[in-house]
Every structure is written in structure tokens, then in C-alpha cells.
Coordinates of C-alpha atoms and ligand atoms in Angstrom, one line a residue:
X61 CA 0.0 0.0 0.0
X62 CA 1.7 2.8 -1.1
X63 CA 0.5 7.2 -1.5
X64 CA 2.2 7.5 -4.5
X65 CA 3.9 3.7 -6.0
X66 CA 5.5 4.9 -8.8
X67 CA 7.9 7.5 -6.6
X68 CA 8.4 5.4 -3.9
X69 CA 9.3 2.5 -5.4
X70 CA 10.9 3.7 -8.2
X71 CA 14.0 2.1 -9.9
X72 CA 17.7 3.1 -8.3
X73 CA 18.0 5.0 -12.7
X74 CA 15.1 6.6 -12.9
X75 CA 16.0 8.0 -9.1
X76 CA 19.3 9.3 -10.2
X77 CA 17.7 11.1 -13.5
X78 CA 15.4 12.6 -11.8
X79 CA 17.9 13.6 -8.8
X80 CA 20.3 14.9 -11.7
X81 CA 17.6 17.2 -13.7
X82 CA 16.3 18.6 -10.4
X83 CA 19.8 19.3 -8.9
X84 CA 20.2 21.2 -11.8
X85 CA 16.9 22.8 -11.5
X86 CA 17.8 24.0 -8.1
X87 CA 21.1 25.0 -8.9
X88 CA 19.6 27.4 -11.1
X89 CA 16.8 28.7 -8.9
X90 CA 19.1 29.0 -5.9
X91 CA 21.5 31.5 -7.7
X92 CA 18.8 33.8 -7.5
X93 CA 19.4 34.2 -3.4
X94 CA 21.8 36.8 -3.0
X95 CA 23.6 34.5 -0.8
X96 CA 24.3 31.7 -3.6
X97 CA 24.6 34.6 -6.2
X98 CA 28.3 34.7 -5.7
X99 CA 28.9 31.5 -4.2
X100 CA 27.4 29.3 -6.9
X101 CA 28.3 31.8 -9.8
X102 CA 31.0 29.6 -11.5
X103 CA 28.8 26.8 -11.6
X104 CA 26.9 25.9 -14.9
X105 CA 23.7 24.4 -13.7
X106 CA 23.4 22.6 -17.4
X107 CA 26.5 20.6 -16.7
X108 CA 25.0 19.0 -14.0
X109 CA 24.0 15.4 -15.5
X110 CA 24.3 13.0 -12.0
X111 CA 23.5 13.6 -8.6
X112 CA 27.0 13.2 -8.0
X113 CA 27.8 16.6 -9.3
X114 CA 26.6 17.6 -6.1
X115 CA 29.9 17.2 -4.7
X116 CA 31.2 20.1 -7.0
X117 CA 29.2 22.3 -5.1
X118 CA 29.8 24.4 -1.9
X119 CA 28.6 23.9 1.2
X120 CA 25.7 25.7 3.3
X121 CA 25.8 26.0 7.2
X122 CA 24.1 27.4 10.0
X123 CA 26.1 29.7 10.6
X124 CA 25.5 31.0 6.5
X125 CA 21.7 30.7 7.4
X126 CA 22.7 33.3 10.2
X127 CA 24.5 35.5 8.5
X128 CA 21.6 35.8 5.6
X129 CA 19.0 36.4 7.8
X130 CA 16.7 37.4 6.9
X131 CA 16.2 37.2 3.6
X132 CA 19.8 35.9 2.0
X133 CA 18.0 32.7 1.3
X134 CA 15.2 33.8 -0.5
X135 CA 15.4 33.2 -4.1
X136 CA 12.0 34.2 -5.2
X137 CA 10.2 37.9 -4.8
X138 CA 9.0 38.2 -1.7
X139 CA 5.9 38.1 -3.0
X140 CA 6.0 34.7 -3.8
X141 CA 7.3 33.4 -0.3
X142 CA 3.1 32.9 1.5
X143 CA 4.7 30.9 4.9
X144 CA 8.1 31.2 7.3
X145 CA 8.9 28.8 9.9
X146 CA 12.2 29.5 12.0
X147 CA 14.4 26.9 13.4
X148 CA 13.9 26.3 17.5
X149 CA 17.7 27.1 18.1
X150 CA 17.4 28.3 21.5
X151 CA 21.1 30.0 21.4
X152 CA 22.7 33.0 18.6
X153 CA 20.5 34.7 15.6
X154 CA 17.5 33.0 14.5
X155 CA 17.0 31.6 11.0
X156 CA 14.3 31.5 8.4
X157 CA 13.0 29.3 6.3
X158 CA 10.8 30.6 3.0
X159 CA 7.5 28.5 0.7
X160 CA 5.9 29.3 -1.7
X161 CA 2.1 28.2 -2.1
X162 CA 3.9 25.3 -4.4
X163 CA 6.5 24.3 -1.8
X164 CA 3.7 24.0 0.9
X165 CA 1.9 21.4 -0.9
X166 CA 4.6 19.3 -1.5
X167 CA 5.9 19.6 1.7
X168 CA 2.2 18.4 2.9
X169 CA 2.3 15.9 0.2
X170 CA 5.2 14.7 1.9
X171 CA 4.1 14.3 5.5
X172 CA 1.0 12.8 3.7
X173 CA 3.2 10.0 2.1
X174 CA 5.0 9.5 5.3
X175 CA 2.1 9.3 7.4
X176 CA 0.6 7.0 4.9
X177 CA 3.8 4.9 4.8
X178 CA 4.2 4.9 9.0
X179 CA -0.2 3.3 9.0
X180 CA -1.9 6.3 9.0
X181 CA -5.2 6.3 6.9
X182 CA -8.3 8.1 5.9
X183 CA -11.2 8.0 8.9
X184 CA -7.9 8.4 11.7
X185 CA -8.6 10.9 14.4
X186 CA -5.3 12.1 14.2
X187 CA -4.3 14.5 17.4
X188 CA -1.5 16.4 17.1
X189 CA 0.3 17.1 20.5
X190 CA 3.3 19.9 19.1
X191 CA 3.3 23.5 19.0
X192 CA 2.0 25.3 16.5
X193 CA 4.0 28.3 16.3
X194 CA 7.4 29.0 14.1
X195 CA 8.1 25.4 15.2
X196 CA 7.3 23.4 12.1
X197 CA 6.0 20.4 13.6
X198 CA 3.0 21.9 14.6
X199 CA 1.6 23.3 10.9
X200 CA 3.8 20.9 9.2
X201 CA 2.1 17.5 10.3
X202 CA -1.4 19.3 10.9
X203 CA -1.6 20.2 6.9
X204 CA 0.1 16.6 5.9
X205 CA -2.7 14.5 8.2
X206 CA -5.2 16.7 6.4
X207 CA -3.6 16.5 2.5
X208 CA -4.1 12.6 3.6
X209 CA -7.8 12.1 5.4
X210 CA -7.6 11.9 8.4
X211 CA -9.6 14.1 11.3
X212 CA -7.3 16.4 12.4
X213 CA -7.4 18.0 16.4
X214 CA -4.7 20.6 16.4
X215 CA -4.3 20.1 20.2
X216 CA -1.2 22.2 20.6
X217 CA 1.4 21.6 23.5
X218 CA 0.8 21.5 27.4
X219 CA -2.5 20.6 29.6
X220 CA -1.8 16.8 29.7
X221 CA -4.9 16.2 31.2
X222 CA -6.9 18.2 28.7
X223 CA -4.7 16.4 26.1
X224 CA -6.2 13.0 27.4
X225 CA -9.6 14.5 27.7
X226 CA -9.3 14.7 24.0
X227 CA -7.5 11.7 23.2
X228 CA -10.5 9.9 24.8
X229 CA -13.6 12.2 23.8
X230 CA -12.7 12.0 19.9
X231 CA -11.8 8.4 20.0
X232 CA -8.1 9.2 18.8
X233 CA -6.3 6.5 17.2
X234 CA -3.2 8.4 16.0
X235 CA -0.9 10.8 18.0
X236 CA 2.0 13.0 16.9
X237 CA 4.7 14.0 20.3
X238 CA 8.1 14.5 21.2
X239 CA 9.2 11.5 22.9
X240 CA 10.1 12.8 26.2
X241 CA 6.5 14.3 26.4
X242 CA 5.1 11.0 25.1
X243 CA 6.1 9.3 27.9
X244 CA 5.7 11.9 30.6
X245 CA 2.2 11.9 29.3
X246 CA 2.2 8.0 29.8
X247 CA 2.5 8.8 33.6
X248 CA -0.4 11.6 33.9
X249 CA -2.6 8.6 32.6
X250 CA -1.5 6.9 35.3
X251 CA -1.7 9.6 38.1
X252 CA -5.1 9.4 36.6
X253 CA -5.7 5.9 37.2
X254 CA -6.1 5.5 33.3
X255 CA -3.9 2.8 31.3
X256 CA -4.1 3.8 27.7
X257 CA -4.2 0.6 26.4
X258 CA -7.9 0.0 27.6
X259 CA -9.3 3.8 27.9
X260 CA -7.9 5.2 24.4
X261 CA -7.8 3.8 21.0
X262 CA -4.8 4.6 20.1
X263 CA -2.8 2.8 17.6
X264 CA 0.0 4.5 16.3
X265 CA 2.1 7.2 17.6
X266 CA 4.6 9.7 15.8
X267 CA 7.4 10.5 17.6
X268 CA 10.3 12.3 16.6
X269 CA 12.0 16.2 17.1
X270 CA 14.3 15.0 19.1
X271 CA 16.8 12.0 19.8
X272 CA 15.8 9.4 21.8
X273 CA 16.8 5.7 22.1
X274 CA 15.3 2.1 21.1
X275 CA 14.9 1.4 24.8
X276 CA 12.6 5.4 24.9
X277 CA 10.4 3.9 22.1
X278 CA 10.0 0.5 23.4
X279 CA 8.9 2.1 26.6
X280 CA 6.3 4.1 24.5
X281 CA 5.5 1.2 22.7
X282 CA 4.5 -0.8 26.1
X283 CA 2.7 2.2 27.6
X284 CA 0.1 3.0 25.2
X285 CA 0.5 -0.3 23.4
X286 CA 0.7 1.4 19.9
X287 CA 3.4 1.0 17.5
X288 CA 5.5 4.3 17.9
X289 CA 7.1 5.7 14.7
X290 CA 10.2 7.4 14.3
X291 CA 10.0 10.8 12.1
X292 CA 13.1 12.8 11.6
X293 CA 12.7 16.7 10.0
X294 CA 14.6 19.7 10.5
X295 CA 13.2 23.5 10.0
X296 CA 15.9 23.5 7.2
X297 CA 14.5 21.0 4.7
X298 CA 10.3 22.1 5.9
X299 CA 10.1 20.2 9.3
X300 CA 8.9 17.0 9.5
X301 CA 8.5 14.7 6.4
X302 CA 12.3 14.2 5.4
X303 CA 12.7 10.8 6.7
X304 CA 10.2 8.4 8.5
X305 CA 9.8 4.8 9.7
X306 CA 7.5 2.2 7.8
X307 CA 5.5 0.0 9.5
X308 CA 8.7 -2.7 9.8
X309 CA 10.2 -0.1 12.2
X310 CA 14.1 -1.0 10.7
X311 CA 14.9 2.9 10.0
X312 CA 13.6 5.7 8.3
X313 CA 13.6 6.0 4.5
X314 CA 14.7 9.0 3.5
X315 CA 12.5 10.8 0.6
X316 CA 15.4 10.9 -1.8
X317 CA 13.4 12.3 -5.0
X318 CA 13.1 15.5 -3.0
X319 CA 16.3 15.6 -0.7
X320 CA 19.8 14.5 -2.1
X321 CA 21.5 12.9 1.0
X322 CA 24.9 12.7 1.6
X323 CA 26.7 11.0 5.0
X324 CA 30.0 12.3 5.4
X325 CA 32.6 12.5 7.8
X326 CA 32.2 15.6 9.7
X327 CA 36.3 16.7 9.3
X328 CA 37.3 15.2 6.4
X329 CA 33.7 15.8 4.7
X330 CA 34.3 12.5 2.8
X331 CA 31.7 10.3 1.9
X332 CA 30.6 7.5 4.8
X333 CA 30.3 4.0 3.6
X334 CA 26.7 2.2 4.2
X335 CA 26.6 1.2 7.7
X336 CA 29.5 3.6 9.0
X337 CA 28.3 7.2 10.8
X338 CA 28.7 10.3 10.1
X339 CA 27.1 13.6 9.4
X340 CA 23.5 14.1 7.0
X341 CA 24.2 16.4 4.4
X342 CA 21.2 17.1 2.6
X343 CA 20.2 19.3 -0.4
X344 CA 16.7 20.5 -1.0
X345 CA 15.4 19.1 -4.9
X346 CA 11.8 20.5 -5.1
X347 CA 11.8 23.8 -3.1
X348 CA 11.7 26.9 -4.9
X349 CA 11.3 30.0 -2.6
X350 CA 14.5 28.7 -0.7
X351 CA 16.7 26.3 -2.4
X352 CA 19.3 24.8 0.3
X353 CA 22.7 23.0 -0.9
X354 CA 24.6 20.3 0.6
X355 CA 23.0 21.8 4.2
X356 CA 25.4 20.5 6.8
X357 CA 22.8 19.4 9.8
X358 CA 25.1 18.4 12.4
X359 CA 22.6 15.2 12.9
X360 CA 24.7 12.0 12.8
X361 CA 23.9 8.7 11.4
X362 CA 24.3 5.6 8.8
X363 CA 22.6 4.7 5.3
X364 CA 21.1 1.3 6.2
X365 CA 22.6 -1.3 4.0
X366 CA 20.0 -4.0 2.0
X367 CA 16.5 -3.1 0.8
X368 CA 13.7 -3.1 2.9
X369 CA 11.0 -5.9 2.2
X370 CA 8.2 -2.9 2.2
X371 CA 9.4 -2.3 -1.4
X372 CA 10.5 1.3 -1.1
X373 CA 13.4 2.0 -2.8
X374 CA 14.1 5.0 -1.0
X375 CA 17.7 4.6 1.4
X376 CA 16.8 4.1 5.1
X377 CA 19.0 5.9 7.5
X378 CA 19.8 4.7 11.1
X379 CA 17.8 6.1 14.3
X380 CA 19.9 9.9 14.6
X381 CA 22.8 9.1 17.0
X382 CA 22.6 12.5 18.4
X383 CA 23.9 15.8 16.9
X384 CA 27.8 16.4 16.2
X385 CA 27.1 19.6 18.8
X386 CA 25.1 17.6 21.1
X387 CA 28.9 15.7 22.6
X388 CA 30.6 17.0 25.0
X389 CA 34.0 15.9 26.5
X390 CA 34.5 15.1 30.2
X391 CA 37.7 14.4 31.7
X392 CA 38.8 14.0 27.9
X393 CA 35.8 11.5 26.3
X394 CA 33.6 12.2 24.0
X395 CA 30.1 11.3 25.6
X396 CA 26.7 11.5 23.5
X397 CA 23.7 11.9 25.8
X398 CA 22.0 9.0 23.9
X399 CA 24.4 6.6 25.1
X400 CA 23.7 7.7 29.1
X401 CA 19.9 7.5 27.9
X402 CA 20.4 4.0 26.5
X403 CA 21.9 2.7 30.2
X404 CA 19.7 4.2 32.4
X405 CA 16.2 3.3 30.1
X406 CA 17.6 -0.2 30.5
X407 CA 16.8 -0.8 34.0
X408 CA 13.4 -1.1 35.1
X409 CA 13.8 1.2 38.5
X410 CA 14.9 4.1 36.3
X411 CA 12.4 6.7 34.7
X412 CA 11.8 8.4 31.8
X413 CA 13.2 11.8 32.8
X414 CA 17.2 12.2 34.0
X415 CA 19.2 15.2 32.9
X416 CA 23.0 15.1 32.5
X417 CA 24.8 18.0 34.5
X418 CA 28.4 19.3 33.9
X419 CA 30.2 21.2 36.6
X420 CA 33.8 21.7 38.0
X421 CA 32.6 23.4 41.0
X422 CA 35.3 20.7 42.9
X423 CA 38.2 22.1 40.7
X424 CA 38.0 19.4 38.0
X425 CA 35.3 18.3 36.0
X426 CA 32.5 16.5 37.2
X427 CA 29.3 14.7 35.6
X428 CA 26.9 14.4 37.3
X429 CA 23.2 11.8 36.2
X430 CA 20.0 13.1 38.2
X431 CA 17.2 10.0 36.8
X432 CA 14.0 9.8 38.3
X433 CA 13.2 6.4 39.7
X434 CA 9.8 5.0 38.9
X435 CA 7.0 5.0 41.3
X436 CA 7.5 1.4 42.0
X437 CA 10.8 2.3 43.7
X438 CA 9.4 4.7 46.3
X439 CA 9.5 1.9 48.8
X440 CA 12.7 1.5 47.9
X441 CA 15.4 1.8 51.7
X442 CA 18.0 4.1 51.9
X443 CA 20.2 1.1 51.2
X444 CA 18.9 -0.2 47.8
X445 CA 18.8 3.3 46.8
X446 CA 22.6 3.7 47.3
X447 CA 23.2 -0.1 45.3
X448 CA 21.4 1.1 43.1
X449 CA 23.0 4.4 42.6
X450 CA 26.3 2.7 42.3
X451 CA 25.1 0.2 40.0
X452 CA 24.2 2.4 37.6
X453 CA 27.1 4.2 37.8
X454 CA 28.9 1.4 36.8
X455 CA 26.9 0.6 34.2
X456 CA 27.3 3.7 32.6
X457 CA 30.9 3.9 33.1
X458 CA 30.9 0.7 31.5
X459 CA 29.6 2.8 28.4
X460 CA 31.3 6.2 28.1
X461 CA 34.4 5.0 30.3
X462 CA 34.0 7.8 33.0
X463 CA 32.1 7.4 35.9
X464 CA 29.5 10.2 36.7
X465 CA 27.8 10.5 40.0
X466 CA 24.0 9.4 40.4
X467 CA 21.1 11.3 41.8
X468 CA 18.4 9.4 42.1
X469 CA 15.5 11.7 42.6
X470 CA 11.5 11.6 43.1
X471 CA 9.3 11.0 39.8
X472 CA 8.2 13.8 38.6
X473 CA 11.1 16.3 40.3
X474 CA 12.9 17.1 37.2
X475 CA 12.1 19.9 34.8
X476 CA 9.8 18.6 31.6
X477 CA 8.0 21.1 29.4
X478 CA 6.1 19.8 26.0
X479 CA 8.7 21.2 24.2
X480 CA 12.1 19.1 22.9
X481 CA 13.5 17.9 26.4
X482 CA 17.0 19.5 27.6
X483 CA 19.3 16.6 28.5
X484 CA 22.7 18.4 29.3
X485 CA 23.2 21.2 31.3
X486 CA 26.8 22.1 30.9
X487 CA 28.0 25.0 33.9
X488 CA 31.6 24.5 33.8
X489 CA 33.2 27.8 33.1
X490 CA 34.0 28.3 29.4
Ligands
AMP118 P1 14.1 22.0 14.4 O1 14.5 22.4 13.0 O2 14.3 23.1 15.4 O3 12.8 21.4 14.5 O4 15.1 20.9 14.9 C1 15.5 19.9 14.0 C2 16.5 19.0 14.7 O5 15.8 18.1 15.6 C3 17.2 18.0 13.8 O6 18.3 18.6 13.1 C4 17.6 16.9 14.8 O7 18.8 17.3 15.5 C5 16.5 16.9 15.7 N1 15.5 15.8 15.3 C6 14.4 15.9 14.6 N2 13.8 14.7 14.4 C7 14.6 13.8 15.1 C8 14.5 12.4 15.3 N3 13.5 11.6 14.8 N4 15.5 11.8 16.0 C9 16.5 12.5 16.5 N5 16.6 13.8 16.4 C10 15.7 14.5 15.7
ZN119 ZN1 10.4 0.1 4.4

């Protein structure tokens, strides 16, 4: 069951031609943004003939979306551009991202495929749990469930119990969160004395926005027995509707006729081998107001080897690793948050929110894990609190070879909002 067979399954030649005439395509639009104007001016968008060619080209950062704001990107009249979304970065000068009326509906033709791929169908109640502001999950999966069929409750962000309320009322059977919020939700149906399993009917959930393990999903999965979906986006290339699991949950496949995708290694910027990390490099194929070339996202990850048996030819990349600015070094190691996440979601006393804190208020460097237990462990003593603190310790040490200090603290004590969850909280002097 496919939205649109001939795309999706289409042959690894006829994907390359098409790649090759709409790199060029976009090549051309993109040198009327004053930022490529210069940058791209030696570069004849006719000799492009393979999506190969790509790696002739120059590359785009965040820091060039920066320093064009606003309107370096734009490579139609202004008149054109009918929507801006602008990226979440919480640090440094925003950044905007232009559509046209055109861009917009494939961009919700997108989401529509990937919702259709991930389950999704006409008659859902489809309620989706994001903001709805310059973040583009909100408007970017709203207008996709739509383009596809379903009943669409643009819930918003925040009121959990309002949230279930609805979830229940409407008879919701799909849901789009961030993880983190997914499952803090889980517990207000339980503080409720509601298990979503009986009292909703949901069946599939969206999760994605931000990294989050196997062991985060398969938590999801148990508490509102639904099969949770991975969807990656960035502001950059729309939002949501780049990449996205299908229903055999083995990694996303990435919507190649309208993103060129590159993995490369993040200093040497050579190409990754199937199966080996490294940075996504995409380039924007259909999008005319703001054409974006070999974008350097930071997110890290593989191209899956082998097909996948749901016939989509599309590649499939690995779950995101975490983002190349996401590490951070203690006591000279490079640690990734979603390796402490992966630990801790392992065992069964831990819960679903912990936050990684760096300080060197002793002198030297110090890491410390604050995890909230689970209710089950508030009869816990003093003494299998303390085994258990050291346990995990050394299960974690086992993983990023230094060994942090554990907090275990009260469910519920740590900060979570319904926006992407903040997992490191570095304070060590700069
Ligand atoms: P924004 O453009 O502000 O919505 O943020 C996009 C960023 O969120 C991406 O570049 C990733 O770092 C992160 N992100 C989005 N979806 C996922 C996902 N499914 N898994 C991990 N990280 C994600
Ligand atoms: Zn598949």
C-alpha cells in the first residue's frame, strides 16, 4: 500500500535522473538568493547530469543561514514566499525558512506519504500534541494528516490532562509527540488511574524532534501499546517529512526524489560507507522559494545497508545518534547523551526523565546523572537506593568510560515542558 507507488518504489536510474535534472533545476533557482549569487556563480547548472555533481558544489551551514537572515535565502520575490517557519535554536541569531504556495503542498504531500507509509489512513482521528507556532512540527504535520484524510485536532502543547480528555472524547487513534512528552504523558494517565491501552484507542504514535533511544520507544510502545514511529525533519529542509519509519520499524527512509543525502565524515567531509556514521548532508530538490545546498545538519547517522521488504526504494537511515554539537568531552571523552539515555532506560527502577549536568565546581570536571526512579521504587530503603545508585554508575561507566555521579530523585522532580527535552546542562566555566 503505497500514496504514491511509482515515486516510492521507483528504480535506483530513474531515481538518479530525476535527482540529476532537479539538482540542476535547483542549482539554477538558488542562484537567484543573494547568498548563492556569488557562491554558486561559477557553476553551470546545465553541466549538471548525475547527482554526483553535487559534490562540486559548496557547502551551506548554519552559521550561512545566520548570517543571511533574513532574507539571503530567498530566491524568489517576496511576493512569492506565503509561509516562514524558523528553526527552534534556543542559542545565537534565529533563521528562516521561505514556501511558496507550491512548496507547501509538497511539503504536505510529503508528510501525507510518510504518514501514509508509517499506518496512518483516511477515517484516523489524528491529534496532534506539538506547538504550532514558528516550530514546524506543529503546521507541518497538521496540513500533511489533512492532505491525507484523516480528522485532524490541532491540540497544541501543554494541559496533559486536557490532552487526554481529547485523546479519549474523539476516540483518537493516532498521535504525533516528542518522545520525552510521550512518555511523561504516559505517567499523567497513570496519576489518573487510566492505562491507555484500555481507555484510548490509540494505535499509532509519531514521535520524533528530538533524539531518543530504542529502549525510549520501546517504553512508549509498552505504555500505550501502539506502535511508535520514528519521524526525523529539520526546520531546514520544511520540518517533518524528510525521513520516517514504515511500518517494519528497521529505520527511516529517506524521501530521496526530493532531498539528495549525503553521510559524510564531519572533518574530512568525505563520503561514509553504508553502515558507518557520520554527518547528514542534505540538499533540498523541489523547493523553490528557498533552495538549500549540501546543508550541513550536524545530525549524525548511517545509510542502512540492503532493501527493505516494504518495497521502497528509498535509502533508510539509522535512528539519529545525536547531533555532532550535542557531545561534550568530560575528563577528555567524547560522551553522546544517547548513550547515558540507553543505560539508564535499561533498567526497570529508572524513569523516563534524568538530565546530565556538567560542573567543575570541585576544581575538575564532574558529571553528574539526576534519573527519576519509577513509582515502584518509592519503597525503595535508603540502602537499595545507594546499590542502586552505584550500579548504575557502573553501568554507565561501562559505556562512556567515566564514571558520573548518580542522583536518584523523586518522579516527577525534574524539569519537563512539551517542548524538545534538555538533557545536558553544561555549567563548567568556558
Ligand atoms: P528544528 O528544526 O528546530 O525542528 O530541529 C531539528 C533537529 O531536531 C534535527 O536537526 C535533529 O537534530 C532533531 N531531530 C528531529 N527529528 C529527530 C528524530 N527523529 N530523532 C532525533 N533527532 C531528531
Ligand atoms: Zn520500508
Amino acid at each position: 500500500m503505497f500514496w504514491q507507488k511509482d515515486l516510492e518504489t521507483i528504480s535506483k536510474n530513474d531515481l538518479a535522473a530525476l535527482q540529476a535534472q532537479r539538482l540542476a533545476q535547483t542549482v539554477a533557482w538558488a542562484k537567484a538568493a543573494p547568498f548563492y549569487k556569488d557562491r554558486l556563480s561559477g557553476v553551470d547548472a546545465e553541466a549538471i547530469k548525475s547527482p554526483e555533481d553535487v559534490r562540486r558544489l559548496p557547502f551551506t551551514t548554519k552559521d550561512d543561514l545566520r548570517g543571511a537572515f533574513p532574507f539571503g535565502h530567498l530566491a524568489v520575490p517576496k511576493s512569492q514566499a506565503v509561509r516562514l517557519h524558523a528553526s527552534s535554536g534556543t542559542t545565537g541569531t534565529p533563521t528562516a525558512v521561505y514556501h511558496t504556495k507550491r512548496d507547501l503542498q509538497n511539503w504536505a504531500n510529503l508528510v501525507a506519504r510518510s504518514l501514509f507509509m508509517a499506518g496512518v489512513r483516511p477515517g484516523d482521528v489524528f491529534q496532534n500534541v506539538v506547538g504550532y507556532g514558528l516550530f514546524t512540527g506543529g503546521l507541518g504535520m497538521h496540513y500533511g494528516a489533512e492532505r491525507l484524510g484523516a480528522l485532524v485536532i490541532p491540540a497544541g502543547t501543554g494541559n496533559s490532562r486536557r490532552q487526554i480528555a481529547l485523546m479519549r472524547q474523539f476516540g483518537v487513534s493516532v498521535a504525533h509527540l516528542i518522545p520525552s512528552y510521550a512518555l511523561k504523558l504516559a505517567a499523567t494517565f497513570k496519576e489518573l488511574g487510566l492505562d491507555p491501552k484500555r481507555d484510548t484507542k490509540l494505535k499509532i504514535m509519531i514521535i520524533g524532534a528530538e533524539p531518543h533511544t530504542e529502549e525510549a520507544r520501546q517504553r512508549i510502545q509498552r505504555a500505550y501499546g501502539v506502535r511508535a514511529v520514528n519521524s526525523y525533519g529539520l526546520s531546514e529542509m520544511n520540518g517533518p517529512g524528510v525521513a520516517f519509519e514504515c511500518a517494519e520499524q528497521n529505520g527511516m527512509h529517506l524521501w530521496e526524489d526530493c532531498f539528495l543525502l549525503e553521510v559524510l565524515d564531519p572533518e574530512s567531509l568525505e563520503p561514509k560507507a553504508p553502515g558507518e556514521v557520520g554527518e547528514i548532508v542534505l540538499t533540498t530538490l523541489t523547493r523553490r522559494a528557498m533552495p538549500l545546498i549540501r546543508y550541513r545538519t550536524r545530525d549524525l547517522a548511517s545509510v542502512l545497508p540492503g532493501a527493505c521488504p516494504c518495497g521502497r526504494s528509498h535509502q533508510r537511515l539509522s535512528r539519529i545518534s545525536g547531533r555532532s554539537d550535542d557531545m561534550f568531552i568530560i575528563k577528555g571523552v567524547n560522551v553522546y547523551p544517547m548513550q547515558v539515555e540507553a543505560v539508564l532506560m535499561g533498567f526497570k527502577e529508572c524513569g523516563d526523565n534524568y538530565l546530565i549536568e556538567l560542573d567543575a565546581a570541585g576544581g575538575a570536571d564532574q558529571m553528574t546523572v539526576r534519573i527519576e526512579t519509577t513509582e515502584n521504587a518509592r519503597t525503595m530503603s535508603s540502602d537499595e537506593f545507594e546499590r542502586l545508585a552505584g550500579k548504575l554508575a557502573r553501568a554507565l561507566r561501562d559505556e562512556i568510560l567515566v564514571t558520573p555521579r548518580v542522583e536518584l530523585v523523586a518522579p516527577g522532580s525534574l524539569p519537563a515542558g512539551p517542548g524538545k527535552a534538555e538533557r545536558v546542562r553544561d555549567q563548567r566555566p568556558r
